[in-house]
Coordinates of C-alpha atoms and ligand atoms in Angstrom, one line a residue:
M1 CA 0.0 0.0 0.0
E2 CA 1.2 3.5 -0.7
S3 CA 2.3 5.0 2.5
H4 CA 0.0 8.1 2.4
K5 CA -3.0 5.8 2.1
K6 CA -2.1 4.3 5.5
L7 CA -2.7 7.7 7.0
L8 CA -6.2 8.0 5.5
L9 CA -7.1 4.5 6.8
A10 CA -5.7 5.3 10.2
N11 CA -7.9 8.4 10.2
K12 CA -11.0 6.3 9.6
A13 CA -10.0 4.1 12.5
W14 CA -9.4 7.1 14.7
V15 CA -12.8 8.5 14.0
A16 CA -14.4 5.2 14.8
D17 CA -12.5 5.1 18.1
K18 CA -13.6 8.5 19.1
L19 CA -17.2 7.9 18.2
N20 CA -17.1 4.7 20.2
V21 CA -16.2 6.6 23.3
R22 CA -18.6 9.6 22.7
E23 CA -20.9 9.7 19.8
D24 CA -21.1 13.5 19.9
Y25 CA -17.3 13.8 20.0
F26 CA -16.9 15.7 16.8
L27 CA -20.0 17.8 17.3
R28 CA -18.5 19.1 20.6
M29 CA -15.1 19.5 19.0
A30 CA -16.5 21.5 16.1
N31 CA -18.1 24.1 18.4
D32 CA -15.2 26.2 19.5
Q33 CA -11.7 25.9 20.8
T34 CA -10.6 27.1 24.2
P35 CA -7.0 25.9 24.6
E36 CA -5.1 27.1 27.6
F37 CA -1.6 26.6 26.1
L38 CA 0.3 28.0 23.1
W39 CA 3.0 25.5 22.1
I40 CA 6.0 26.8 20.1
G41 CA 8.1 23.8 19.2
C42 CA 10.5 22.4 16.6
S43 CA 9.2 20.9 13.4
D44 CA 11.1 17.7 14.1
S45 CA 8.8 14.7 13.6
R46 CA 10.0 13.1 16.8
V47 CA 8.6 15.7 19.1
P48 CA 4.8 15.6 18.6
A49 CA 3.4 18.2 20.9
E50 CA 0.2 16.5 21.9
D51 CA 1.7 13.0 22.4
V52 CA 4.6 14.1 24.6
T53 CA 2.3 16.1 26.9
G54 CA -0.7 13.7 27.0
T55 CA -3.0 16.4 25.5
G56 CA -5.7 15.9 22.9
P57 CA -7.6 18.0 20.3
G58 CA -8.7 21.4 21.7
E59 CA -5.9 21.6 24.4
L60 CA -2.9 23.1 22.6
F61 CA -2.7 25.9 20.1
V62 CA 0.4 24.9 18.1
H63 CA 3.1 26.7 16.1
R64 CA 6.2 24.7 15.0
N65 CA 9.2 25.8 13.0
I66 CA 12.8 24.7 12.6
A67 CA 14.5 24.9 16.0
N68 CA 11.5 26.6 17.7
Q69 CA 12.4 30.2 16.8
V70 CA 10.7 33.4 17.9
I71 CA 11.7 35.9 15.3
H72 CA 10.3 39.4 15.5
T73 CA 9.8 39.8 11.8
D74 CA 8.2 36.4 11.3
F75 CA 4.5 37.2 10.6
N76 CA 3.5 33.6 10.8
M77 CA 4.7 33.2 14.4
L78 CA 3.5 36.7 15.3
S79 CA 0.0 36.1 14.0
V80 CA -0.2 32.8 15.9
L81 CA 1.0 34.6 19.0
Q82 CA -1.4 37.5 18.7
Y83 CA -4.3 35.2 18.1
A84 CA -3.4 33.0 21.1
V85 CA -2.8 35.9 23.5
E86 CA -5.5 38.3 22.5
V87 CA -8.3 36.1 21.2
L88 CA -7.9 32.7 22.7
K89 CA -6.4 34.3 25.9
V90 CA -4.1 31.4 26.6
K91 CA -2.6 31.2 30.1
H92 CA 0.7 29.6 29.2
I93 CA 3.1 29.9 26.3
I94 CA 5.5 27.0 26.1
V95 CA 8.7 27.1 24.0
C96 CA 9.8 23.5 23.7
G97 CA 13.1 22.7 22.1
H98 CA 14.8 19.3 22.1
Y99 CA 18.2 17.8 22.6
G100 CA 19.7 16.5 19.4
C101 CA 18.0 19.3 17.4
G102 CA 19.3 19.2 13.8
G103 CA 18.6 22.9 13.4
V104 CA 20.8 23.9 16.4
R105 CA 23.5 21.5 15.3
N106 CA 23.6 22.9 11.7
A107 CA 23.7 26.5 13.1
L108 CA 27.2 25.6 14.4
S109 CA 28.5 24.5 11.0
H110 CA 30.0 26.8 8.4
Q111 CA 28.5 25.0 5.4
H112 CA 26.3 27.0 3.2
L113 CA 22.9 25.3 3.1
G114 CA 21.0 28.0 1.2
L115 CA 17.9 29.6 2.5
I116 CA 17.9 27.7 5.8
N117 CA 21.2 29.4 6.7
K118 CA 19.2 32.6 7.0
W119 CA 16.8 31.0 9.5
L120 CA 19.5 29.3 11.5
R121 CA 21.5 32.5 11.7
N122 CA 19.4 33.4 14.7
I123 CA 20.9 30.5 16.6
K124 CA 24.4 31.8 15.7
D125 CA 23.4 34.9 17.5
V126 CA 22.4 32.8 20.6
Y127 CA 25.9 31.3 20.4
R128 CA 27.6 34.7 20.1
I129 CA 25.7 36.1 23.2
H130 CA 26.6 33.0 25.3
R131 CA 30.1 32.3 23.7
H132 CA 31.9 32.6 27.0
E133 CA 29.9 29.8 28.7
L134 CA 29.7 27.6 25.6
D135 CA 33.4 27.8 24.7
G136 CA 34.2 26.7 28.2
I137 CA 32.5 23.3 27.6
D138 CA 35.1 20.9 26.1
D139 CA 32.8 18.0 25.3
E140 CA 31.1 18.8 21.9
E141 CA 27.8 17.0 22.7
R142 CA 27.5 18.7 26.1
R143 CA 28.1 22.0 24.4
L144 CA 25.4 21.3 21.9
R145 CA 22.9 20.3 24.6
R146 CA 23.7 23.6 26.4
L147 CA 23.2 25.5 23.2
V148 CA 19.8 23.8 22.8
E149 CA 18.9 25.0 26.3
L150 CA 20.2 28.6 25.7
N151 CA 18.3 28.7 22.4
V152 CA 15.0 28.0 24.3
Q153 CA 15.9 30.5 27.0
E154 CA 16.5 33.2 24.4
Q155 CA 13.2 32.5 22.6
V156 CA 11.4 32.8 25.9
W157 CA 12.8 36.2 26.5
K158 CA 12.0 37.2 23.0
L159 CA 8.4 36.4 23.6
A160 CA 8.4 38.5 26.7
E161 CA 9.8 41.4 24.6
T162 CA 6.9 41.3 22.1
S163 CA 4.2 44.0 22.3
F164 CA 1.5 41.3 22.7
V165 CA 3.0 39.8 25.8
Q166 CA 3.9 43.1 27.4
H167 CA 0.4 44.5 26.7
A168 CA -1.2 41.4 28.2
W169 CA 1.0 41.8 31.3
Q170 CA 0.3 45.5 31.7
E171 CA -3.4 44.6 31.6
G172 CA -2.9 42.3 34.5
R173 CA -3.4 39.1 32.5
D174 CA -2.3 35.8 34.1
L175 CA 0.1 34.7 31.3
H176 CA 3.2 32.6 32.0
I177 CA 6.0 31.8 29.6
H178 CA 7.8 28.5 29.9
G179 CA 11.1 27.2 28.5
W180 CA 11.2 23.4 28.1
V181 CA 13.6 20.9 26.5
Y182 CA 12.4 17.5 25.4
D183 CA 14.9 14.6 25.5
L184 CA 14.6 12.2 22.6
H185 CA 16.5 9.5 24.5
T186 CA 14.2 9.4 27.6
G187 CA 11.0 11.0 26.4
L188 CA 11.2 13.4 29.4
I189 CA 10.8 17.1 29.4
N190 CA 13.4 19.3 31.2
D191 CA 11.6 22.3 32.7
L192 CA 14.2 25.0 32.3
L193 CA 12.6 28.3 33.2
M194 CA 9.4 30.2 33.7
L195 CA 8.6 33.9 33.4
T196 CA 5.8 35.0 35.6
P197 CA 3.5 37.9 34.6
R198 CA 5.2 41.3 34.5
T199 CA 8.7 39.9 34.6
P200 CA 10.8 43.0 33.6
V201 CA 12.4 42.8 30.2
D202 CA 15.6 44.7 29.4
P203 CA 14.7 48.4 29.4
I204 CA 15.5 48.8 25.8
Y205 CA 12.6 46.5 24.9
Q206 CA 10.1 48.0 27.3
L207 CA 7.0 49.5 25.6
N208 CA 4.6 52.1 26.9
F209 CA 1.0 51.6 25.9
D210 CA -0.4 54.7 27.5
D211 CA -1.0 56.4 24.2
L212 CA -3.3 53.6 23.1
K213 CA -5.7 54.5 25.9
K214 CA -6.3 58.1 24.8
Ligands
CO301 CO1 14.8 20.4 16.1

């Protein structure tokens, strides 16, 4: 059988399973979505957001790209973020990277890979910012694991620097930002950091929304 047909067959079996448990499953699901979490993860096929967190349809609003990047000119990510924060009013944003990330590994190489180099360049910036710590780690694999963690940490701060998050925090919204790293070898998530509402960002990024109220 052609491999894509297996997916369509599996879909039919999945529908049957769901209807077996609740015959109105899809009626309820089609009504509305009220997810509490925005997940920003890597596109890597081995890190399926719902599977590794035991969540199902309706629970996660998901954005995935190579090496879970938060880039301030990426209208795709920004649109997802705005919708999640302002319309869905999620309570948690989770940036989840993963050890063994090919995007992070490639960011350390000097090979020209074409367009993807321009995307991964942002991880070179993470390296440059944390060069002192990273260059002090002799073991290459350990250094790579640490870069994966620092990459997640930087994306978490970049989220806090966005106008959407700052505005939500100034309005007193209960919005937390989490940095996690998934371990492909154990299946476990390493809970790295969490920013609570109104965590101050570097002054250069602080925005004043007073003019909006006039
Ligand atoms: Co990856």
